PDB file of C-alpha atoms in Angstrom:
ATOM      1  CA  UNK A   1     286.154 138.837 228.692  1.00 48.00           C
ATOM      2  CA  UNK A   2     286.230 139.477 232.622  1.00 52.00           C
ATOM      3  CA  UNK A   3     282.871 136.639 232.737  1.00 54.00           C
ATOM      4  CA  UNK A   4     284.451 134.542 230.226  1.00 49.00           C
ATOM      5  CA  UNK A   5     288.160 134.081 232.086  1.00 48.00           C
ATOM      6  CA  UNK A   6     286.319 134.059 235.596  1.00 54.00           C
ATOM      7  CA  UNK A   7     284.021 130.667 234.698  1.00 52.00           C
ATOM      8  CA  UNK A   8     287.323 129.290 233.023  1.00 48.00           C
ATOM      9  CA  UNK A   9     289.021 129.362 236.249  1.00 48.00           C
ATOM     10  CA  UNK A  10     286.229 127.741 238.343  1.00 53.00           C
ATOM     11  CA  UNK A  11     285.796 125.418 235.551  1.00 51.00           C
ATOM     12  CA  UNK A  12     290.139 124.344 236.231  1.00 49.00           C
ATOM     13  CA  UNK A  13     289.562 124.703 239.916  1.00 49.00           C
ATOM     14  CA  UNK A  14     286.768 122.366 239.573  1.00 50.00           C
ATOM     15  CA  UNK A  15     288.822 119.654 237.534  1.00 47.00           C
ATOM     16  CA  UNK A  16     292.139 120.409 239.708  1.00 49.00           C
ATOM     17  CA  UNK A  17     289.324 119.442 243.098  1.00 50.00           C
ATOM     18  CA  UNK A  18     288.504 116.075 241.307  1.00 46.00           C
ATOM     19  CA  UNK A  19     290.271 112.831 242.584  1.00 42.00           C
ATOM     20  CA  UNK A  20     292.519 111.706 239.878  1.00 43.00           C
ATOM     21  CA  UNK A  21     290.241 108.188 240.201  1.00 43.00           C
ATOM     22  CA  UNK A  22     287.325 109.730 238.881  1.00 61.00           C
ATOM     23  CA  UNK A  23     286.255 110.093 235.509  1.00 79.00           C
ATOM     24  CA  UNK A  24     286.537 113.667 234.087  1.00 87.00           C
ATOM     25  CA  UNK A  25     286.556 115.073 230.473  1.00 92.00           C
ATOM     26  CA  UNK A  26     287.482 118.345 229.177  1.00 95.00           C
ATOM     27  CA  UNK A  27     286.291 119.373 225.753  1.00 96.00           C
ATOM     28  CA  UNK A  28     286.529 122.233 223.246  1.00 96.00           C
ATOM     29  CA  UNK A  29     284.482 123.192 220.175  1.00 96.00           C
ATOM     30  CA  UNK A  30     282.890 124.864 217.457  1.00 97.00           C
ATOM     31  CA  UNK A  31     279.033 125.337 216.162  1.00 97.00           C
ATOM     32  CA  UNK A  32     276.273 127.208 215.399  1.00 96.00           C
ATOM     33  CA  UNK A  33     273.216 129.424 216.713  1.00 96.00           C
ATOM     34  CA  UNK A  34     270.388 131.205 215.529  1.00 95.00           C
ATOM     35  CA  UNK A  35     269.043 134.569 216.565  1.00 95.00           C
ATOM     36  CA  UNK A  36     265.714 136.212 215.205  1.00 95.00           C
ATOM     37  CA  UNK A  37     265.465 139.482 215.439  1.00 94.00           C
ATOM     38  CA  UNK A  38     261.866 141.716 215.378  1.00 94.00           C
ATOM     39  CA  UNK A  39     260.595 144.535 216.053  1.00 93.00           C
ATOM     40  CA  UNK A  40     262.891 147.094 214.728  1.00 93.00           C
ATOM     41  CA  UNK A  41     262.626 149.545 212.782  1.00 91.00           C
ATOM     42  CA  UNK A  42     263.984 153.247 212.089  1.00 91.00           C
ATOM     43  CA  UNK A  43     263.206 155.827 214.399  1.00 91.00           C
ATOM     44  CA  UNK A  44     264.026 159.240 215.636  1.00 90.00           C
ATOM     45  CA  UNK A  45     265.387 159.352 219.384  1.00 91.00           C
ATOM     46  CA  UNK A  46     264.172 162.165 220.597  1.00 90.00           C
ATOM     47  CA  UNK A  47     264.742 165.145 223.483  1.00 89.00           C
ATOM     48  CA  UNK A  48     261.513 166.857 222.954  1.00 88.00           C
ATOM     49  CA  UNK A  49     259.897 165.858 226.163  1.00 86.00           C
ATOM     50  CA  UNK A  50     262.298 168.048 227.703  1.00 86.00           C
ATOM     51  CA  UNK A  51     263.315 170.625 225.470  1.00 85.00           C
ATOM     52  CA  UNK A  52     260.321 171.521 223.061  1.00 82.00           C
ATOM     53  CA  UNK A  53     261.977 174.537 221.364  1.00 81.00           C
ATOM     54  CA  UNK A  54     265.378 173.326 220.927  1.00 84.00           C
ATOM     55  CA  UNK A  55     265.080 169.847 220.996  1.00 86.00           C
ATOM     56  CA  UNK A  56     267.837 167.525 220.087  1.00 88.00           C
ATOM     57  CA  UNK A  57     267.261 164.827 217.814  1.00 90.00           C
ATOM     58  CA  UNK A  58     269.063 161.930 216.443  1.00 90.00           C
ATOM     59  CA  UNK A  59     268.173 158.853 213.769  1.00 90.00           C
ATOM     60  CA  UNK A  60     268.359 155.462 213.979  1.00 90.00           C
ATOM     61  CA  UNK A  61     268.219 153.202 210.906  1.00 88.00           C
ATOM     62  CA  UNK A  62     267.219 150.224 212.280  1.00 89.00           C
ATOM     63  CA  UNK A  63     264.865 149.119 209.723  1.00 85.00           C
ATOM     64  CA  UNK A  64     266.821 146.313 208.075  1.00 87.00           C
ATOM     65  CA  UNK A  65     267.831 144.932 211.492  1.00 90.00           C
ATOM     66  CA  UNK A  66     264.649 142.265 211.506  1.00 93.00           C
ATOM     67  CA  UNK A  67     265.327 138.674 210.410  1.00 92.00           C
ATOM     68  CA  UNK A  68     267.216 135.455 211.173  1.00 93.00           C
ATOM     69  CA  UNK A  69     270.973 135.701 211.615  1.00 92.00           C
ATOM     70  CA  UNK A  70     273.872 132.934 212.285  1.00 95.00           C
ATOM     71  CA  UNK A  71     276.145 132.995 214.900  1.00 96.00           C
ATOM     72  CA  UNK A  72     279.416 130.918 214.851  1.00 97.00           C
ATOM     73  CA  UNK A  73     280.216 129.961 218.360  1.00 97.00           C
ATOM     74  CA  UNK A  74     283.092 128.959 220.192  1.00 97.00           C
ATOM     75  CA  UNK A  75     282.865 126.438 223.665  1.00 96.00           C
ATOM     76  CA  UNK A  76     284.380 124.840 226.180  1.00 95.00           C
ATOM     77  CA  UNK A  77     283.679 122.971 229.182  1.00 95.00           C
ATOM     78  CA  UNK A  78     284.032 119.962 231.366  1.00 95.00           C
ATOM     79  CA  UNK A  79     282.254 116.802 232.303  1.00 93.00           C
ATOM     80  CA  UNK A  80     282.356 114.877 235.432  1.00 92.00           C
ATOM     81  CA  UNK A  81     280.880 111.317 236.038  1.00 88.00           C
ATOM     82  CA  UNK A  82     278.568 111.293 238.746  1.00 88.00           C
ATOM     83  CA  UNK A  83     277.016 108.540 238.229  1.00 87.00           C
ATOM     84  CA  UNK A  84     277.699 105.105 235.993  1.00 86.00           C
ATOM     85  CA  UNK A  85     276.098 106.191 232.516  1.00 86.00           C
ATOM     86  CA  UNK A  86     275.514 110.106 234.536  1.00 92.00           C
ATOM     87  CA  UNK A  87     277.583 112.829 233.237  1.00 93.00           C
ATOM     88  CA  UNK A  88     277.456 116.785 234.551  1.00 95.00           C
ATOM     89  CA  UNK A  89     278.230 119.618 232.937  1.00 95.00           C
ATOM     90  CA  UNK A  90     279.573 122.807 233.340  1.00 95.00           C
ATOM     91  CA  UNK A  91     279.983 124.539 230.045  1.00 97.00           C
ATOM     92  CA  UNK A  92     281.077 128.287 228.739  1.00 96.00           C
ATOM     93  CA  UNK A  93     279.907 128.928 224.874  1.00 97.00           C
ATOM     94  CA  UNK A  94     280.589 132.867 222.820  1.00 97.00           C
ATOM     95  CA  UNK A  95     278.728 133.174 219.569  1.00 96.00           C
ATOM     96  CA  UNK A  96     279.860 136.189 217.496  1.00 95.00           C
ATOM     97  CA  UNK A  97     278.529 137.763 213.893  1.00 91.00           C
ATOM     98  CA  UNK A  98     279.382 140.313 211.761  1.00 85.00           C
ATOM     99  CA  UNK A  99     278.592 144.133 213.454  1.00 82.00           C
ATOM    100  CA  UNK A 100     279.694 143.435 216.763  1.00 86.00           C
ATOM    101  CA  UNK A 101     276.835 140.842 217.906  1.00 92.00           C
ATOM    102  CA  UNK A 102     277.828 138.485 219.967  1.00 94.00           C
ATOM    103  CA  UNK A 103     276.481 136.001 222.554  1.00 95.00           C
ATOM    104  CA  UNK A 104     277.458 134.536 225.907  1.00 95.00           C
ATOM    105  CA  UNK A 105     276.454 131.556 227.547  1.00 97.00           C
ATOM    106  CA  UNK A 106     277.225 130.102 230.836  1.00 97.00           C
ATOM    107  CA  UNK A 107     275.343 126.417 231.383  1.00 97.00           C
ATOM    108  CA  UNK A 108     275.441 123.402 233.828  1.00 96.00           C
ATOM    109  CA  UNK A 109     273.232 120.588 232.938  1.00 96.00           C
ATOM    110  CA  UNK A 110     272.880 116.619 232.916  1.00 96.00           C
ATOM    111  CA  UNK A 111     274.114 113.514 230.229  1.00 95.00           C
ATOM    112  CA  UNK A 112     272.796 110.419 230.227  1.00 94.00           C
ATOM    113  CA  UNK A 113     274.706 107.844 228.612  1.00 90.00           C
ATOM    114  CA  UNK A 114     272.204 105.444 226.906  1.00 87.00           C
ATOM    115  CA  UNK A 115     272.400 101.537 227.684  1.00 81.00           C
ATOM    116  CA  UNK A 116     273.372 100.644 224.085  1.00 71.00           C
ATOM    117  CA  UNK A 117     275.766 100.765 221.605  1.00 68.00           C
ATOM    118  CA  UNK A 118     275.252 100.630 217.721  1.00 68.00           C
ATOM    119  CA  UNK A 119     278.008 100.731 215.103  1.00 68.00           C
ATOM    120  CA  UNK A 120     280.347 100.400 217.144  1.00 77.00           C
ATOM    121  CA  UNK A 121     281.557  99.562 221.152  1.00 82.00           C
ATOM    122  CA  UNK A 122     283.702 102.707 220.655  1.00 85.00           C
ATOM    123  CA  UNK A 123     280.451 104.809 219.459  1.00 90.00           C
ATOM    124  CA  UNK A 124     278.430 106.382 222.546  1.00 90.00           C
ATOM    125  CA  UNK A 125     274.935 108.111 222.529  1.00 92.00           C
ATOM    126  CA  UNK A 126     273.668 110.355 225.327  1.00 94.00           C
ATOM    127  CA  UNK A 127     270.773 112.291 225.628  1.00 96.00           C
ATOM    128  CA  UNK A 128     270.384 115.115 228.440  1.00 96.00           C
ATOM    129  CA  UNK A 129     269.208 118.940 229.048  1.00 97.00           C
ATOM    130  CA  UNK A 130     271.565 122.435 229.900  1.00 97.00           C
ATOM    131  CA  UNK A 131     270.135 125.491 231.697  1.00 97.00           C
ATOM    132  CA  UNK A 132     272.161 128.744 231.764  1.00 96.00           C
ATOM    133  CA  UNK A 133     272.949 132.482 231.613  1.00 97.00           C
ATOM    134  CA  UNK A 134     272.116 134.290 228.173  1.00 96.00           C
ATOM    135  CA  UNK A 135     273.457 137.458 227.375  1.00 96.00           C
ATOM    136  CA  UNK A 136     273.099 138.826 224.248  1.00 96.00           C
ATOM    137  CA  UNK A 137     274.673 141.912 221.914  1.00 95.00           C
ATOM    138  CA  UNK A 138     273.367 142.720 218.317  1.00 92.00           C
ATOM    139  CA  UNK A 139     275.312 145.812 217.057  1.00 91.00           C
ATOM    140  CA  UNK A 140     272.784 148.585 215.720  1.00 90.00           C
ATOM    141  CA  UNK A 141     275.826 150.798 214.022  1.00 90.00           C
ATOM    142  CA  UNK A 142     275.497 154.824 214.565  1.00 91.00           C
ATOM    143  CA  UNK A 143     273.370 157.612 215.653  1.00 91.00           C
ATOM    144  CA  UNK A 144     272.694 159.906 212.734  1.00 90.00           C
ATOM    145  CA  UNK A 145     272.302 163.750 213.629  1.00 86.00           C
ATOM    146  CA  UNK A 146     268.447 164.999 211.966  1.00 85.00           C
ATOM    147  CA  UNK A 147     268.451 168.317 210.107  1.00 84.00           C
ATOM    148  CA  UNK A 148     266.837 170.980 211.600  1.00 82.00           C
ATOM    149  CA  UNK A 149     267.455 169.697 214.864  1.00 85.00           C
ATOM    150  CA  UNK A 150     270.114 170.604 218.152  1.00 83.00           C
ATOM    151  CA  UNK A 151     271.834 167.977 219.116  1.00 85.00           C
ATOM    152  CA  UNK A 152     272.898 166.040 221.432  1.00 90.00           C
ATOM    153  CA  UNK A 153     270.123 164.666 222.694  1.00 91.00           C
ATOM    154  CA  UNK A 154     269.601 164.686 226.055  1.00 90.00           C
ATOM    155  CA  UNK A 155     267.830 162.159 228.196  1.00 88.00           C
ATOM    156  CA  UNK A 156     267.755 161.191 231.914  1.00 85.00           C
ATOM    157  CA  UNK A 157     269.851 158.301 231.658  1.00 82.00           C
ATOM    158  CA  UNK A 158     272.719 160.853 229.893  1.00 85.00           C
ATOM    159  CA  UNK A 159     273.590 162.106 226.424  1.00 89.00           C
ATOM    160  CA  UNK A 160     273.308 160.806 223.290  1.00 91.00           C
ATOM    161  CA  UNK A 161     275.894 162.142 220.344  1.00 91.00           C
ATOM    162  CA  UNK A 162     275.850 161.836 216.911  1.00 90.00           C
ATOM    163  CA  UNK A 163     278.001 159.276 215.650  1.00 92.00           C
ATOM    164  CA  UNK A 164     278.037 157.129 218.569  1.00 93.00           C
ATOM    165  CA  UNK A 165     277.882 153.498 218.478  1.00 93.00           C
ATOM    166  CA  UNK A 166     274.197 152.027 219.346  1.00 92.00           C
ATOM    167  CA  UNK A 167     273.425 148.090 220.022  1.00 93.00           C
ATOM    168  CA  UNK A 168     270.412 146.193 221.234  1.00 94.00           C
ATOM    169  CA  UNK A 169     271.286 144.019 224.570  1.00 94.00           C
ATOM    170  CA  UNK A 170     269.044 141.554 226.465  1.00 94.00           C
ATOM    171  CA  UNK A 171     270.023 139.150 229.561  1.00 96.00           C
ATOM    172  CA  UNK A 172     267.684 135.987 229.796  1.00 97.00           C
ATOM    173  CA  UNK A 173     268.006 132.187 230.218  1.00 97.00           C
ATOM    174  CA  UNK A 174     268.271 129.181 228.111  1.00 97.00           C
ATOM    175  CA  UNK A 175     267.318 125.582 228.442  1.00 97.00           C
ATOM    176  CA  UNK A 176     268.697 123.356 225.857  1.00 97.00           C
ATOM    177  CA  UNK A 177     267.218 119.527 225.778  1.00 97.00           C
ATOM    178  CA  UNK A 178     269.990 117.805 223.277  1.00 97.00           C
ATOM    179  CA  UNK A 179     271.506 114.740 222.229  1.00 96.00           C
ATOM    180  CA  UNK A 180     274.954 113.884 222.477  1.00 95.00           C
ATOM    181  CA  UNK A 181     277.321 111.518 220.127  1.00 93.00           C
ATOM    182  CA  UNK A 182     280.777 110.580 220.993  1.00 92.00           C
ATOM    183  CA  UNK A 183     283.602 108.490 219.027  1.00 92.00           C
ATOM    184  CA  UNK A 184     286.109 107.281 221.202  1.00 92.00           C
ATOM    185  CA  UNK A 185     289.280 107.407 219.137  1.00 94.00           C
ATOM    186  CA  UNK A 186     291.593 106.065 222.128  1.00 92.00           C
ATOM    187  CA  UNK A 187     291.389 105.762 225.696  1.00 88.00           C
ATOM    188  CA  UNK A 188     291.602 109.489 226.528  1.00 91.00           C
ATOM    189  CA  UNK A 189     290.439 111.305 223.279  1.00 95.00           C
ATOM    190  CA  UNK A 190     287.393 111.411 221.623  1.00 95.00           C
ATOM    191  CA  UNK A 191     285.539 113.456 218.985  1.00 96.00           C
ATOM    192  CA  UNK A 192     281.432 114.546 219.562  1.00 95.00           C
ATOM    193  CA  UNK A 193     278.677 116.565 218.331  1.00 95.00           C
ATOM    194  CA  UNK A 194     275.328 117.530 220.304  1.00 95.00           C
ATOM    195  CA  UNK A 195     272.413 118.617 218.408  1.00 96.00           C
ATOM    196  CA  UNK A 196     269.619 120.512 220.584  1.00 96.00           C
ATOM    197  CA  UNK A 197     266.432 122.509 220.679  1.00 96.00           C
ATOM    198  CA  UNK A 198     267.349 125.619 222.645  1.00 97.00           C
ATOM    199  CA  UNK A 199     264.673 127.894 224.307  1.00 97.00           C
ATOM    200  CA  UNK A 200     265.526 130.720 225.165  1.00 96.00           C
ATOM    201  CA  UNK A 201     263.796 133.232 227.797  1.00 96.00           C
ATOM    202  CA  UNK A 202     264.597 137.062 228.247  1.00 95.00           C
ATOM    203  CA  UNK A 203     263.756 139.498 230.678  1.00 92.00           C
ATOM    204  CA  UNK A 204     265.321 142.185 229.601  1.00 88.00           C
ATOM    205  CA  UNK A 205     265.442 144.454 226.473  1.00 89.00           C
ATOM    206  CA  UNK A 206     267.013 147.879 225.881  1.00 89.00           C
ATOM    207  CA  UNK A 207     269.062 150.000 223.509  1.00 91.00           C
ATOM    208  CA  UNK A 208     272.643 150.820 224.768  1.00 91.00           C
ATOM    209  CA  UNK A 209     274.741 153.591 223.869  1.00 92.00           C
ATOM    210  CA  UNK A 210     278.513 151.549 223.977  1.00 90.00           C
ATOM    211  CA  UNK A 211     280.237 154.654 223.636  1.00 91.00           C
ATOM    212  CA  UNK A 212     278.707 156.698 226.296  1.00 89.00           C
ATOM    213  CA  UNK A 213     278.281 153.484 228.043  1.00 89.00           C
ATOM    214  CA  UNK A 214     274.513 154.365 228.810  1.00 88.00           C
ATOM    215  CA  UNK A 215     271.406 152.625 228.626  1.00 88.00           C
ATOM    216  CA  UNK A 216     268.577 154.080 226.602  1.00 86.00           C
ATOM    217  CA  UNK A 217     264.825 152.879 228.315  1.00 82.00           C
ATOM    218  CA  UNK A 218     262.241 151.906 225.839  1.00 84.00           C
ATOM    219  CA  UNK A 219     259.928 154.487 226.639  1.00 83.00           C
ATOM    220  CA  UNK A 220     257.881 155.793 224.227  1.00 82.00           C
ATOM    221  CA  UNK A 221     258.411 159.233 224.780  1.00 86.00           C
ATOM    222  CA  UNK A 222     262.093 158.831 223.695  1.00 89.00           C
ATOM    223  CA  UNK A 223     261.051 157.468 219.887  1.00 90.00           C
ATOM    224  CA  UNK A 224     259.458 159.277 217.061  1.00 90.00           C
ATOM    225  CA  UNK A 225     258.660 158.446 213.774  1.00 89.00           C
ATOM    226  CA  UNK A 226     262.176 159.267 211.200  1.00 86.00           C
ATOM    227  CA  UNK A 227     260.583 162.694 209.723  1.00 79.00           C
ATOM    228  CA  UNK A 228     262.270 165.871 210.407  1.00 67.00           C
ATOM    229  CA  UNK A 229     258.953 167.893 210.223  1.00 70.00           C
ATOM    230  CA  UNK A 230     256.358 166.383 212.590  1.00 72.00           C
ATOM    231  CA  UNK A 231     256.460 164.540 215.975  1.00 82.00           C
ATOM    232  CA  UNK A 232     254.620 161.600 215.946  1.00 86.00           C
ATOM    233  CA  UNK A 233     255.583 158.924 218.808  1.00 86.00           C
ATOM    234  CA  UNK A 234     256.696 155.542 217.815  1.00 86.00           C
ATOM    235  CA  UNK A 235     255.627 152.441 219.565  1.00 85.00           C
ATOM    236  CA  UNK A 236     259.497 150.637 219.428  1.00 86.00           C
ATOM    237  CA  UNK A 237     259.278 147.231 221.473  1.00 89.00           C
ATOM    238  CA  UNK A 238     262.540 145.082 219.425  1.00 92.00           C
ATOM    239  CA  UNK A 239     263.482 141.382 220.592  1.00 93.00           C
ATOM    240  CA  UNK A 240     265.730 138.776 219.745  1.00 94.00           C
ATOM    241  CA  UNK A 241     264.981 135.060 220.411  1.00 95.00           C
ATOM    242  CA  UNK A 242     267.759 132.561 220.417  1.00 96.00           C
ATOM    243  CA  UNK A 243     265.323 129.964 220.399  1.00 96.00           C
ATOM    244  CA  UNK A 244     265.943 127.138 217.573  1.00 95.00           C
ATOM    245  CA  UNK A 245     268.455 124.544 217.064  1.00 95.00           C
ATOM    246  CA  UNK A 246     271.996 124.309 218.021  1.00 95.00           C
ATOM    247  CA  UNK A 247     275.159 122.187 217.194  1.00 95.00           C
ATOM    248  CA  UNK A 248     278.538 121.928 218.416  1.00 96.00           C
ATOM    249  CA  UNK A 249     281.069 119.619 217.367  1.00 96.00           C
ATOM    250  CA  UNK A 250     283.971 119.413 219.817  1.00 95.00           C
ATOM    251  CA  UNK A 251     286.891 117.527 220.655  1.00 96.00           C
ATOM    252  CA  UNK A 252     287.501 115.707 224.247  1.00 94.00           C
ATOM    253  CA  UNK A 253     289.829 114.543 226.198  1.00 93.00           C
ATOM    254  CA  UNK A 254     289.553 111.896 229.347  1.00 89.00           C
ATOM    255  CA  UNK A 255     291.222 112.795 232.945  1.00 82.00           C
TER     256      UNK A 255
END
């Protein structure tokens, strides 16, 4: 929330700078994102590499975690006429699910207003690319004490507890080539929708404990298979890609 109210102030500052005889718009919408998950599955988090004879050992049921999930999001932003037909972006954009996922999105990026009109003088079409800040959440629900095991478990990073919350977070980029419509209803206000091809890029993956507040490394020592009478390591590399299409609709208004 801290990230979100931050970019929303440079965004005002920004439009507050502009000279009242430029053309600015400010704009506010709704739409939707896709995020495939892979990779998970259950596993046993695991102490044993430093406590073989009392080791402390926890489940996660991640199995059911893979697949292709919607997220409803919620933007806002601001464009600024450079150029005749040129339009720059700055633009803020939260997608939330069920579980506690969420995502949060920070882009700049270019319009171009194309030379002609169809249907009508009052219908626009633009056709431009965003680039910005990914950060992504997927809630992973709780850590489930094993039998026969002492827990908490213990790892470098700090301790893990049954029953505390676990998600998956990455950080990344995204680069969005789109096109944009826009209906001028009067001078000042207009409705839109931009439909893109998003590709996202992450370089970042881990499992976070959100109520120790402690990152958990992928390291394969840490993850076992889910029985409670053998150690067997568990390769566990899960991703997310946001990468697919994207729509907003949104509602502007002309400075």
């Amino acid at each position: 929330m801290k990230k979100l109210i931050t970019v929303l102030l440079i965004i005002a500052i920004a439009i507050g700078s502009v000279s009242a005889t430029e053309t600015i718009e400010a704009y506010g919408g709704i739409g939707i994102e896709f995020a495939n998950a892979s990779g998970f599955k259950a596993v046993r988090i695991s102490d044993y590499y430093k406590y073989k004879y009392a080791e402390g050992s926890l489940l996660l049921p991640l199995g059911d975690m893979n697949g292709i999930g919607v997220l409803l999001t919620v933007s806002g932003g601001a464009k600024y006429e450079l150029l005749p037909s040129l339009n720059v972006l700055g633009e803020v954009l939260i997608g939330l699910s069920s579980g506690g996922t969420y995502s949060y999105q920070v882009d700049v990026g270019a319009i171009y207003e194309l030379p002609f009109q169809i249907l009508s003088p009052s219908f626009h079409l633009g056709a431009g690319a965003k680039i910005g800040f990914l950060d992504y959440s997927k809630g992973l629900g709780t850590a489930q004490t094993l039998p026969g095991t002492t827990p908490p478990v213990i790892l470098d990073q700090g301790t893990i507890k049954n029953g505390d919350k676990i998600s998956f977070t990455s950080v990344g980029i995204a680069i969005t080539p789109l096109v944009d419509a826009k209906y001028e209803i009067t001078r000042e206000l207009a409705v839109g929708m931009d439909l893109g091809l998003q590709i996202s890029i992450f370089f970042s993956n881990q499992i976070y404990d959100a109520t120790q507040k402690k990152s958990i490394p992928l390291d394969d020592r840490y993850f076992y298979k889910p029985t409670s009478d053998e150690l067997t390591r568990e390769s566990f590399k899960p991703s997310v890609s946001l990468t697919g299409l994207k729509t907003n609709v949104h509602v502007l208004y002309k400075f």
